[in-house]
């Protein structure tokens, strides 16, 4: 047994694959299964274990991937967004460097225990965080052509996978993750493999639409191949996804920095959108979660102003948010703001380039995107389906209950 | 000016059409507009008035249609579902007879003031409630062939409309409503027309899917025709719609009567589903709202048991529910139960015939289906978009602000 972040894990006795499907609102699977587009999922839901779990808030990619691989909430691992305001240096910066990680990963512990591990992510932004402290294979689809044995534990990846380097904004970026997973399992047989996709499709295509169903058919085929090789497979997600549009199909945005500037004076408060990253084409940096640094301004009066805006779901103080969502209090603002199912939060209108949004916005970040699937391709006896399952129970189910 | 249920309405100075699109989650319109399937909506949203409003809870058809035509919540008009437990007689019965209506309609007041009124509904269940006390034309698509001058104010409807009698479970049932509306406006030019469709399509097809877009294209054409005739048009809805399925596409049902029987003993409590009506093929009588009559059982202990079930959103006492949702306290149970976005409430598993559900269940009834469009084909100056708009503000906007 290993102990990581206060939880105990058995070593895998057979090849085990944990899959994080980015933006996998449960209805994507329900619609694909009901429409006959996902035969592996249909068989697995009937014969295996099918739970609905809660992801961590903010319902963004990096906090949730790190929760899954540490088995712990952001209050433990420290990654509460892509982007933060560093109070010490007084600057806004990306949180994708392992210096921000406060907890070891289960992957690192498994590799230290002599188990062969492999990680494939879609975008490179996650690679260094997921692979921190881990010996083994760790690369991204995005930069698969640049993988070296020294840094990534593998080279000649395009040759191994037999697919060209995919565009960073494409369904192929995620397909490459699965194709690489199957090729790695065939040729290297890792004990533990972690696969993490991108939500390019989910940001554009609603559950049950042809574009979404085609993506789940693709995934279904690769998961079926891994299953045939005898793998224990757990499928979960980092967050769900909802339409965030006005009636005319334009994004339903609350420009919070503009509102704060109006109430308090320009620049008195600072709005941070933890969704912010270099890849903004499919969501325009618009999600349903923001934190606000207020300096000397009155916290409760400002909170009341924010709460009065239509489309706002919750406004919490730093301490309330740290407690409610298990967040590191030193990395969030004085106030945390969550918007509703159909609304996103922006900073200033002038700072968001929405010209690349080709279809009505779908996005995430809020409590309305907290439900995610948690599927195991094995039946598990005596499971309490009424407990609150989390996506970061994935390794516990895979290693302790499904071997 | 008329006064009805404490609100004042100007008489219409031009032909006015109020449309209640059954199950019109706002995203149906956003997706149809964004996909280029609804040119009239696109023009109207840009040039007219586009609001999001809250419907009344329970988010069912009859309570909301009656709220729209009375301009008041169910606490005033008394219609809080299709189905109720009549404490006096100790029987469960349908609430579609005007004897249950406690308030006059704006339609009745307009007709008494000498204005020509016409009502077309899809299903006959609503006809007598909507037409109560009103002189003029009032018929349903479902029984259009049986309309008589004596009872419905019109006969030979199929001939007028030029379409065959539609099946009660079809998109054509709603198309007949619009086709009849256009034919009536061309031939009879009513001062006020109320059109109310059925949600057969919305129960089966998600926003943005081909089946949904085709329905909104159909509607768009008829609304465009009414607009060209110079009508003031207000489009709203009775409720939204959400997928209510497990991962495998089967309905995600909490069988509340079975749970209550388990906790309290068989038949000690009585679960009433106000969605119940004779037309159950497309939802199996499964919605996200129930009331419970507890007899001598302990209310707070039972409420705590119900609240502990996964998928339950709110559990309120009769008084709390009457206050929160503006319901008539004498027509709801000791406890009101609302389930979450992805969950529906049943009575006993044995009492629901789900064999007719051909596609994954979509349904309504809860707070998660409360948002609806409120669109006027005229710009309205000085409108407060941050106030809480209700679908039952439709007549106020049409008659007082848009003439």
mmCIF file with all atom_site columns, C-alpha atoms in Angstrom, chain B residues 136-249:
data_model
loop_
_atom_site.group_PDB
_atom_site.id
_atom_site.type_symbol
_atom_site.label_atom_id
_atom_site.label_alt_id
_atom_site.label_comp_id
_atom_site.label_asym_id
_atom_site.label_entity_id
_atom_site.label_seq_id
_atom_site.pdbx_PDB_ins_code
_atom_site.Cartn_x
_atom_site.Cartn_y
_atom_site.Cartn_z
_atom_site.occupancy
_atom_site.B_iso_or_equiv
_atom_site.pdbx_formal_charge
_atom_site.auth_seq_id
_atom_site.auth_comp_id
_atom_site.auth_asym_id
_atom_site.auth_atom_id
_atom_site.pdbx_PDB_model_num
ATOM 1   C CA . UNK B 1 136 ? -65.222 34.566 -28.708 1.00 0.00 ? 136 UNK B CA 1
ATOM 2   C CA . UNK B 1 137 ? -63.333 31.785 -30.418 1.00 0.00 ? 137 UNK B CA 1
ATOM 3   C CA . UNK B 1 138 ? -61.698 29.080 -28.306 1.00 0.00 ? 138 UNK B CA 1
ATOM 4   C CA . UNK B 1 139 ? -60.717 25.647 -29.586 1.00 0.00 ? 139 UNK B CA 1
ATOM 5   C CA . UNK B 1 140 ? -57.915 23.094 -29.497 1.00 0.00 ? 140 UNK B CA 1
ATOM 6   C CA . UNK B 1 141 ? -55.925 21.548 -32.347 1.00 0.00 ? 141 UNK B CA 1
ATOM 7   C CA . UNK B 1 142 ? -56.612 18.183 -30.780 1.00 0.00 ? 142 UNK B CA 1
ATOM 8   C CA . UNK B 1 143 ? -60.382 18.488 -31.274 1.00 0.00 ? 143 UNK B CA 1
ATOM 9   C CA . UNK B 1 144 ? -60.438 21.075 -34.056 1.00 0.00 ? 144 UNK B CA 1
ATOM 10  C CA . UNK B 1 145 ? -62.730 18.831 -36.099 1.00 0.00 ? 145 UNK B CA 1
ATOM 11  C CA . UNK B 1 146 ? -65.400 18.978 -33.384 1.00 0.00 ? 146 UNK B CA 1
ATOM 12  C CA . UNK B 1 147 ? -65.528 22.771 -32.972 1.00 0.00 ? 147 UNK B CA 1
ATOM 13  C CA . UNK B 1 148 ? -69.024 24.247 -33.039 1.00 0.00 ? 148 UNK B CA 1
ATOM 14  C CA . UNK B 1 149 ? -70.209 27.830 -33.125 1.00 0.00 ? 149 UNK B CA 1
ATOM 15  C CA . UNK B 1 150 ? -72.218 27.225 -29.957 1.00 0.00 ? 150 UNK B CA 1
ATOM 16  C CA . UNK B 1 151 ? -69.395 25.901 -27.817 1.00 0.00 ? 151 UNK B CA 1
ATOM 17  C CA . UNK B 1 152 ? -66.198 27.104 -29.527 1.00 0.00 ? 152 UNK B CA 1
ATOM 18  C CA . UNK B 1 153 ? -67.341 30.259 -31.307 1.00 0.00 ? 153 UNK B CA 1
ATOM 19  C CA . UNK B 1 154 ? -66.344 28.772 -34.667 1.00 0.00 ? 154 UNK B CA 1
ATOM 20  C CA . UNK B 1 155 ? -66.895 25.702 -36.820 1.00 0.00 ? 155 UNK B CA 1
ATOM 21  C CA . UNK B 1 156 ? -65.376 24.172 -39.980 1.00 0.00 ? 156 UNK B CA 1
ATOM 22  C CA . UNK B 1 157 ? -61.915 24.794 -38.529 1.00 0.00 ? 157 UNK B CA 1
ATOM 23  C CA . UNK B 1 158 ? -60.103 22.162 -40.615 1.00 0.00 ? 158 UNK B CA 1
ATOM 24  C CA . UNK B 1 159 ? -61.409 23.848 -43.722 1.00 0.00 ? 159 UNK B CA 1
ATOM 25  C CA . UNK B 1 160 ? -60.315 27.272 -42.477 1.00 0.00 ? 160 UNK B CA 1
ATOM 26  C CA . UNK B 1 161 ? -56.833 26.084 -41.582 1.00 0.00 ? 161 UNK B CA 1
ATOM 27  C CA . UNK B 1 162 ? -56.366 23.824 -44.584 1.00 0.00 ? 162 UNK B CA 1
ATOM 28  C CA . UNK B 1 163 ? -54.563 21.125 -42.590 1.00 0.00 ? 163 UNK B CA 1
ATOM 29  C CA . UNK B 1 164 ? -55.781 17.688 -41.503 1.00 0.00 ? 164 UNK B CA 1
ATOM 30  C CA . UNK B 1 165 ? -56.560 16.991 -37.846 1.00 0.00 ? 165 UNK B CA 1
ATOM 31  C CA . UNK B 1 166 ? -53.127 16.385 -36.271 1.00 0.00 ? 166 UNK B CA 1
ATOM 32  C CA . UNK B 1 167 ? -52.179 13.490 -34.019 1.00 0.00 ? 167 UNK B CA 1
ATOM 33  C CA . UNK B 1 168 ? -52.136 14.476 -30.340 1.00 0.00 ? 168 UNK B CA 1
ATOM 34  C CA . UNK B 1 169 ? -48.533 13.250 -30.089 1.00 0.00 ? 169 UNK B CA 1
ATOM 35  C CA . UNK B 1 170 ? -46.920 15.200 -32.892 1.00 0.00 ? 170 UNK B CA 1
ATOM 36  C CA . UNK B 1 171 ? -45.203 18.431 -33.877 1.00 0.00 ? 171 UNK B CA 1
ATOM 37  C CA . UNK B 1 172 ? -48.154 18.953 -36.208 1.00 0.00 ? 172 UNK B CA 1
ATOM 38  C CA . UNK B 1 173 ? -50.416 19.532 -33.169 1.00 0.00 ? 173 UNK B CA 1
ATOM 39  C CA . UNK B 1 174 ? -48.448 22.731 -32.463 1.00 0.00 ? 174 UNK B CA 1
ATOM 40  C CA . UNK B 1 175 ? -48.101 23.688 -36.127 1.00 0.00 ? 175 UNK B CA 1
ATOM 41  C CA . UNK B 1 176 ? -51.888 23.537 -36.368 1.00 0.00 ? 176 UNK B CA 1
ATOM 42  C CA . UNK B 1 177 ? -52.073 26.150 -33.569 1.00 0.00 ? 177 UNK B CA 1
ATOM 43  C CA . UNK B 1 178 ? -49.926 28.581 -35.560 1.00 0.00 ? 178 UNK B CA 1
ATOM 44  C CA . UNK B 1 179 ? -51.606 27.839 -38.890 1.00 0.00 ? 179 UNK B CA 1
ATOM 45  C CA . UNK B 1 180 ? -54.981 28.415 -37.239 1.00 0.00 ? 180 UNK B CA 1
ATOM 46  C CA . UNK B 1 181 ? -53.681 31.642 -35.707 1.00 0.00 ? 181 UNK B CA 1
ATOM 47  C CA . UNK B 1 182 ? -52.586 32.995 -39.084 1.00 0.00 ? 182 UNK B CA 1
ATOM 48  C CA . UNK B 1 183 ? -55.856 31.906 -40.726 1.00 0.00 ? 183 UNK B CA 1
ATOM 49  C CA . UNK B 1 184 ? -57.909 33.533 -37.938 1.00 0.00 ? 184 UNK B CA 1
ATOM 50  C CA . UNK B 1 185 ? -55.913 36.748 -38.157 1.00 0.00 ? 185 UNK B CA 1
ATOM 51  C CA . UNK B 1 186 ? -56.426 36.814 -41.959 1.00 0.00 ? 186 UNK B CA 1
ATOM 52  C CA . UNK B 1 187 ? -60.152 36.092 -41.865 1.00 0.00 ? 187 UNK B CA 1
ATOM 53  C CA . UNK B 1 188 ? -61.464 37.339 -38.489 1.00 0.00 ? 188 UNK B CA 1
ATOM 54  C CA . UNK B 1 189 ? -58.842 39.860 -37.364 1.00 0.00 ? 189 UNK B CA 1
ATOM 55  C CA . UNK B 1 190 ? -59.294 39.374 -33.597 1.00 0.00 ? 190 UNK B CA 1
ATOM 56  C CA . UNK B 1 191 ? -58.125 42.183 -31.327 1.00 0.00 ? 191 UNK B CA 1
ATOM 57  C CA . UNK B 1 192 ? -56.395 39.720 -29.016 1.00 0.00 ? 192 UNK B CA 1
ATOM 58  C CA . UNK B 1 193 ? -55.281 36.198 -29.827 1.00 0.00 ? 193 UNK B CA 1
ATOM 59  C CA . UNK B 1 194 ? -53.695 33.704 -27.407 1.00 0.00 ? 194 UNK B CA 1
ATOM 60  C CA . UNK B 1 195 ? -51.831 30.750 -28.924 1.00 0.00 ? 195 UNK B CA 1
ATOM 61  C CA . UNK B 1 196 ? -50.534 27.906 -26.778 1.00 0.00 ? 196 UNK B CA 1
ATOM 62  C CA . UNK B 1 197 ? -48.543 24.959 -28.169 1.00 0.00 ? 197 UNK B CA 1
ATOM 63  C CA . UNK B 1 198 ? -47.508 21.558 -26.808 1.00 0.00 ? 198 UNK B CA 1
ATOM 64  C CA . UNK B 1 199 ? -44.022 20.422 -25.820 1.00 0.00 ? 199 UNK B CA 1
ATOM 65  C CA . UNK B 1 200 ? -44.001 17.108 -27.684 1.00 0.00 ? 200 UNK B CA 1
ATOM 66  C CA . UNK B 1 201 ? -40.847 18.172 -29.584 1.00 0.00 ? 201 UNK B CA 1
ATOM 67  C CA . UNK B 1 202 ? -39.093 19.696 -26.554 1.00 0.00 ? 202 UNK B CA 1
ATOM 68  C CA . UNK B 1 203 ? -39.624 16.512 -24.512 1.00 0.00 ? 203 UNK B CA 1
ATOM 69  C CA . UNK B 1 204 ? -37.713 14.575 -27.182 1.00 0.00 ? 204 UNK B CA 1
ATOM 70  C CA . UNK B 1 205 ? -35.277 16.949 -28.878 1.00 0.00 ? 205 UNK B CA 1
ATOM 71  C CA . UNK B 1 206 ? -32.559 19.028 -27.186 1.00 0.00 ? 206 UNK B CA 1
ATOM 72  C CA . UNK B 1 207 ? -31.770 22.625 -28.257 1.00 0.00 ? 207 UNK B CA 1
ATOM 73  C CA . UNK B 1 208 ? -29.730 22.771 -31.438 1.00 0.00 ? 208 UNK B CA 1
ATOM 74  C CA . UNK B 1 209 ? -30.657 19.303 -32.681 1.00 0.00 ? 209 UNK B CA 1
ATOM 75  C CA . UNK B 1 210 ? -32.214 18.952 -36.142 1.00 0.00 ? 210 UNK B CA 1
ATOM 76  C CA . UNK B 1 211 ? -35.629 18.005 -34.699 1.00 0.00 ? 211 UNK B CA 1
ATOM 77  C CA . UNK B 1 212 ? -35.699 21.091 -32.487 1.00 0.00 ? 212 UNK B CA 1
ATOM 78  C CA . UNK B 1 213 ? -34.397 23.462 -35.141 1.00 0.00 ? 213 UNK B CA 1
ATOM 79  C CA . UNK B 1 214 ? -37.030 22.262 -37.634 1.00 0.00 ? 214 UNK B CA 1
ATOM 80  C CA . UNK B 1 215 ? -39.763 23.054 -35.086 1.00 0.00 ? 215 UNK B CA 1
ATOM 81  C CA . UNK B 1 216 ? -38.458 26.573 -34.519 1.00 0.00 ? 216 UNK B CA 1
ATOM 82  C CA . UNK B 1 217 ? -38.154 27.142 -38.266 1.00 0.00 ? 217 UNK B CA 1
ATOM 83  C CA . UNK B 1 218 ? -41.812 26.181 -38.603 1.00 0.00 ? 218 UNK B CA 1
ATOM 84  C CA . UNK B 1 219 ? -42.802 28.576 -35.814 1.00 0.00 ? 219 UNK B CA 1
ATOM 85  C CA . UNK B 1 220 ? -40.595 31.340 -37.218 1.00 0.00 ? 220 UNK B CA 1
ATOM 86  C CA . UNK B 1 221 ? -42.475 31.300 -40.512 1.00 0.00 ? 221 UNK B CA 1
ATOM 87  C CA . UNK B 1 222 ? -45.919 31.686 -38.933 1.00 0.00 ? 222 UNK B CA 1
ATOM 88  C CA . UNK B 1 223 ? -44.739 34.393 -36.517 1.00 0.00 ? 223 UNK B CA 1
ATOM 89  C CA . UNK B 1 224 ? -43.225 36.249 -39.458 1.00 0.00 ? 224 UNK B CA 1
ATOM 90  C CA . UNK B 1 225 ? -46.589 36.082 -41.235 1.00 0.00 ? 225 UNK B CA 1
ATOM 91  C CA . UNK B 1 226 ? -48.400 37.517 -38.181 1.00 0.00 ? 226 UNK B CA 1
ATOM 92  C CA . UNK B 1 227 ? -45.754 40.230 -37.898 1.00 0.00 ? 227 UNK B CA 1
ATOM 93  C CA . UNK B 1 228 ? -46.265 41.196 -41.543 1.00 0.00 ? 228 UNK B CA 1
ATOM 94  C CA . UNK B 1 229 ? -49.948 41.639 -40.801 1.00 0.00 ? 229 UNK B CA 1
ATOM 95  C CA . UNK B 1 230 ? -48.965 44.329 -38.272 1.00 0.00 ? 230 UNK B CA 1
ATOM 96  C CA . UNK B 1 231 ? -49.594 42.348 -35.095 1.00 0.00 ? 231 UNK B CA 1
ATOM 97  C CA . UNK B 1 232 ? -47.993 43.160 -31.770 1.00 0.00 ? 232 UNK B CA 1
ATOM 98  C CA . UNK B 1 233 ? -46.482 39.794 -30.790 1.00 0.00 ? 233 UNK B CA 1
ATOM 99  C CA . UNK B 1 234 ? -45.243 38.605 -27.401 1.00 0.00 ? 234 UNK B CA 1
ATOM 100 C CA . UNK B 1 235 ? -43.576 35.179 -27.237 1.00 0.00 ? 235 UNK B CA 1
ATOM 101 C CA . UNK B 1 236 ? -43.055 33.499 -23.885 1.00 0.00 ? 236 UNK B CA 1
ATOM 102 C CA . UNK B 1 237 ? -43.155 29.976 -22.479 1.00 0.00 ? 237 UNK B CA 1
ATOM 103 C CA . UNK B 1 238 ? -44.769 27.972 -19.711 1.00 0.00 ? 238 UNK B CA 1
ATOM 104 C CA . UNK B 1 239 ? -41.494 26.326 -18.624 1.00 0.00 ? 239 UNK B CA 1
ATOM 105 C CA . UNK B 1 240 ? -38.057 25.194 -19.773 1.00 0.00 ? 240 UNK B CA 1
ATOM 106 C CA . UNK B 1 241 ? -36.860 21.630 -20.280 1.00 0.00 ? 241 UNK B CA 1
ATOM 107 C CA . UNK B 1 242 ? -33.861 19.552 -19.194 1.00 0.00 ? 242 UNK B CA 1
ATOM 108 C CA . UNK B 1 243 ? -32.491 16.070 -19.799 1.00 0.00 ? 243 UNK B CA 1
ATOM 109 C CA . UNK B 1 244 ? -33.431 13.887 -16.804 1.00 0.00 ? 244 UNK B CA 1
ATOM 110 C CA . UNK B 1 245 ? -31.419 10.760 -17.428 1.00 0.00 ? 245 UNK B CA 1
ATOM 111 C CA . UNK B 1 246 ? -28.815 8.514  -15.938 1.00 0.00 ? 246 UNK B CA 1
ATOM 112 C CA . UNK B 1 247 ? -25.585 7.866  -17.813 1.00 0.00 ? 247 UNK B CA 1
ATOM 113 C CA . UNK B 1 248 ? -27.155 4.933  -19.663 1.00 0.00 ? 248 UNK B CA 1
ATOM 114 C CA . UNK B 1 249 ? -30.003 7.091  -20.960 1.00 0.00 ? 249 UNK B CA 1
#
